[in-house]
Amino acid sequence: MTDDTGDRLQTSARGWLTLQLAVLGFAGLCGAIKSGGTGGSGAPRAVEAVAGVLVLLALGVACAATYLVARIAWPVHTPPTADGVRTGRRLHLGIGLTFLAVLLVAVAASTAWWPEERPSKAGALVEVSTASGTWCGTLRASAGGALGLEVADTRQPLDIPLGEVAALRPVGTCGA
């Protein structure tokens, strides 16, 4: 193999090494964010665990890829011209592992978009004020143009015309 081919491999490896260090930092950052989160993503615990393992795996793959390419970019013992075919294979393997690390981080990060379950507001209490009085209870379905309320004290359904509603606010308890 010529020195020109070895120099090209080394130059290419140095360019890829810059990208790999960015991938390595990104995988590490994702791992730190994943472990430092307070509430999680809303995904089931098993999915969160798999995502955490994928981030750690991506970090390991990125480290291995960086090692392979760094040995070509800055050889310690033998220059890249010594065995061009093997050096080229190592460079291709390092580049492939870099893409694998990016893919693993992307899959792990996808749990951030897991749909969150919203708590049911079926039993939430509201206070409705009109010119003729104030009622407290839970909202219910009603005819169009009216606010349906099941009054807390009597459990009686009440339909209040929307034009008469002066205020509507959530409350913790009724009659306080």
Short mmCIF file of C-alpha atoms in Angstrom, two decimals:
data_model
loop_
_atom_site.label_atom_id
_atom_site.label_comp_id
_atom_site.label_asym_id
_atom_site.label_seq_id
_atom_site.Cartn_x
_atom_site.Cartn_y
_atom_site.Cartn_z
CA MET A 1 0.00 0.00 0.00
CA THR A 2 1.22 3.49 -0.77
CA ASP A 3 1.86 6.25 1.74
CA ASP A 4 -0.80 8.29 -0.04
CA THR A 5 -3.49 5.71 0.81
CA GLY A 6 -2.33 5.55 4.41
CA ASP A 7 -2.40 9.34 4.66
CA ARG A 8 -5.93 9.43 3.24
CA LEU A 9 -7.09 6.80 5.73
CA GLN A 10 -5.50 8.75 8.57
CA THR A 11 -7.06 12.04 7.43
CA SER A 12 -10.46 10.39 7.06
CA ALA A 13 -10.12 8.81 10.50
CA ARG A 14 -9.30 12.17 12.06
CA GLY A 15 -12.43 13.69 10.51
CA TRP A 16 -14.60 10.84 11.72
CA LEU A 17 -13.05 11.02 15.16
CA THR A 18 -14.43 14.54 15.60
CA LEU A 19 -17.92 13.29 14.81
CA GLN A 20 -17.47 10.28 17.07
CA LEU A 21 -16.49 12.44 20.01
CA ALA A 22 -19.70 14.41 19.49
CA VAL A 23 -21.70 11.16 19.42
CA LEU A 24 -19.91 9.96 22.55
CA GLY A 25 -20.72 13.21 24.35
CA PHE A 26 -24.33 13.08 23.18
CA ALA A 27 -24.75 9.48 24.37
CA GLY A 28 -23.24 10.41 27.73
CA LEU A 29 -25.48 13.45 28.02
CA CYS A 30 -28.56 11.38 27.21
CA GLY A 31 -27.53 8.88 29.87
CA ALA A 32 -27.10 11.65 32.44
CA ILE A 33 -30.45 13.19 31.54
CA LYS A 34 -32.15 9.77 31.58
CA SER A 35 -30.83 8.93 35.04
CA GLY A 36 -31.36 12.44 36.44
CA GLY A 37 -35.00 12.79 35.43
CA THR A 38 -37.49 13.27 38.23
CA GLY A 39 -40.81 12.17 36.86
CA GLY A 40 -39.86 9.96 33.95
CA SER A 41 -41.42 10.14 30.54
CA GLY A 42 -44.78 8.58 31.30
CA ALA A 43 -43.63 5.33 29.71
CA PRO A 44 -44.07 2.05 31.60
CA ARG A 45 -41.17 1.15 33.89
CA ALA A 46 -40.06 -1.69 31.63
CA VAL A 47 -39.79 0.67 28.65
CA GLU A 48 -37.87 3.16 30.79
CA ALA A 49 -35.48 0.38 31.84
CA VAL A 50 -34.92 -0.72 28.24
CA ALA A 51 -34.27 2.90 27.26
CA GLY A 52 -31.69 3.22 30.04
CA VAL A 53 -29.95 0.03 28.92
CA LEU A 54 -29.96 1.27 25.30
CA VAL A 55 -28.31 4.54 26.35
CA LEU A 56 -25.60 2.63 28.22
CA LEU A 57 -25.15 0.28 25.26
CA ALA A 58 -24.90 3.28 22.91
CA LEU A 59 -22.23 4.78 25.15
CA GLY A 60 -20.25 1.52 25.06
CA VAL A 61 -20.60 1.19 21.28
CA ALA A 62 -19.55 4.82 20.82
CA CYS A 63 -16.48 4.22 23.00
CA ALA A 64 -15.50 1.13 20.97
CA ALA A 65 -16.01 3.00 17.69
CA THR A 66 -13.94 5.93 18.93
CA TYR A 67 -11.15 3.59 20.00
CA LEU A 68 -11.05 1.89 16.60
CA VAL A 69 -10.93 5.14 14.66
CA ALA A 70 -8.54 6.87 17.09
CA ARG A 71 -5.99 4.07 16.58
CA ILE A 72 -6.00 4.94 12.87
CA ALA A 73 -6.10 8.72 13.30
CA TRP A 74 -3.18 8.78 15.76
CA PRO A 75 -1.36 5.45 15.61
CA VAL A 76 0.90 4.71 18.54
CA HIS A 77 2.96 1.78 17.26
CA THR A 78 2.51 1.23 13.53
CA PRO A 79 1.53 3.78 10.90
CA PRO A 80 -1.70 3.17 8.93
CA THR A 81 0.37 2.32 5.85
CA ALA A 82 1.59 -0.94 7.42
CA ASP A 83 -1.56 -2.90 6.59
CA GLY A 84 -3.94 -0.83 4.49
CA VAL A 85 -6.66 -3.45 4.07
CA ARG A 86 -6.92 -4.11 7.79
CA THR A 87 -6.78 -0.41 8.56
CA GLY A 88 -9.55 0.27 6.04
CA ARG A 89 -11.72 -2.45 7.60
CA ARG A 90 -11.16 -1.03 11.08
CA LEU A 91 -12.13 2.41 9.84
CA HIS A 92 -15.31 1.06 8.22
CA LEU A 93 -16.15 -0.89 11.38
CA GLY A 94 -15.60 2.20 13.54
CA ILE A 95 -17.83 4.28 11.26
CA GLY A 96 -20.54 1.59 11.29
CA LEU A 97 -20.43 1.40 15.08
CA THR A 98 -20.78 5.18 15.22
CA PHE A 99 -24.01 4.99 13.25
CA LEU A 100 -25.20 2.12 15.48
CA ALA A 101 -24.56 4.27 18.58
CA VAL A 102 -26.59 7.13 17.10
CA LEU A 103 -29.43 4.70 16.31
CA LEU A 104 -29.41 3.30 19.86
CA VAL A 105 -29.55 6.79 21.37
CA ALA A 106 -32.41 7.74 19.04
CA VAL A 107 -34.43 4.65 20.03
CA ALA A 108 -33.74 5.29 23.72
CA ALA A 109 -34.76 8.94 23.38
CA SER A 110 -38.04 8.00 21.72
CA THR A 111 -39.49 7.12 25.13
CA ALA A 112 -39.63 10.86 25.85
CA TRP A 113 -42.58 11.03 23.46
CA TRP A 114 -44.49 8.25 25.19
CA PRO A 115 -48.07 9.42 25.68
CA GLU A 116 -48.76 10.28 29.29
CA GLU A 117 -51.86 9.01 30.98
CA ARG A 118 -53.95 11.91 32.14
CA PRO A 119 -55.69 11.48 35.44
CA SER A 120 -59.43 11.35 35.20
CA LYS A 121 -61.19 14.54 36.23
CA ALA A 122 -64.56 12.80 36.55
CA GLY A 123 -64.82 13.45 40.28
CA ALA A 124 -63.35 16.96 40.25
CA LEU A 125 -65.41 19.52 42.13
CA VAL A 126 -66.32 22.90 40.69
CA GLU A 127 -68.06 25.95 42.07
CA VAL A 128 -70.49 27.69 39.71
CA SER A 129 -71.64 31.23 40.46
CA THR A 130 -74.63 32.94 38.88
CA ALA A 131 -76.70 36.04 39.73
CA SER A 132 -79.18 33.83 41.59
CA GLY A 133 -76.70 31.80 43.68
CA THR A 134 -73.64 29.57 43.92
CA TRP A 135 -73.60 25.79 43.54
CA CYS A 136 -70.88 23.25 44.10
CA GLY A 137 -70.63 19.80 42.60
CA THR A 138 -69.28 17.75 39.71
CA LEU A 139 -69.77 18.49 36.04
CA ARG A 140 -72.03 16.20 34.07
CA ALA A 141 -73.37 15.96 30.53
CA SER A 142 -76.26 18.28 29.73
CA ALA A 143 -78.28 19.65 26.85
CA GLY A 144 -76.62 22.18 24.54
CA GLY A 145 -76.45 25.72 25.86
CA ALA A 146 -76.38 24.63 29.49
CA LEU A 147 -73.79 23.64 32.06
CA GLY A 148 -74.63 20.32 33.70
CA LEU A 149 -73.85 20.04 37.38
CA GLU A 150 -74.56 17.34 39.92
CA VAL A 151 -74.94 19.29 43.16
CA ALA A 152 -72.70 17.81 45.86
CA ASP A 153 -75.08 18.11 48.83
CA THR A 154 -78.24 16.72 47.22
CA ARG A 155 -76.86 14.73 44.28
CA GLN A 156 -79.53 16.47 42.23
CA PRO A 157 -78.78 17.21 38.58
CA LEU A 158 -78.90 20.89 37.71
CA ASP A 159 -78.75 22.50 34.25
CA ILE A 160 -77.56 26.12 34.37
CA PRO A 161 -77.93 28.17 31.16
CA LEU A 162 -74.47 29.22 29.98
CA GLY A 163 -75.57 32.86 29.72
CA GLU A 164 -76.23 32.92 33.48
CA VAL A 165 -72.80 31.54 34.52
CA ALA A 166 -70.80 34.37 36.09
CA ALA A 167 -67.85 32.27 37.35
CA LEU A 168 -66.67 28.68 37.25
CA ARG A 169 -63.69 27.52 39.30
CA PRO A 170 -62.30 24.21 40.52
CA VAL A 171 -62.44 23.63 44.28
CA GLY A 172 -61.08 20.97 46.62
CA THR A 173 -64.20 20.65 48.74
CA CYS A 174 -67.73 22.02 48.72
CA GLY A 175 -69.21 24.13 51.51
CA ALA A 176 -65.95 25.33 53.05
#
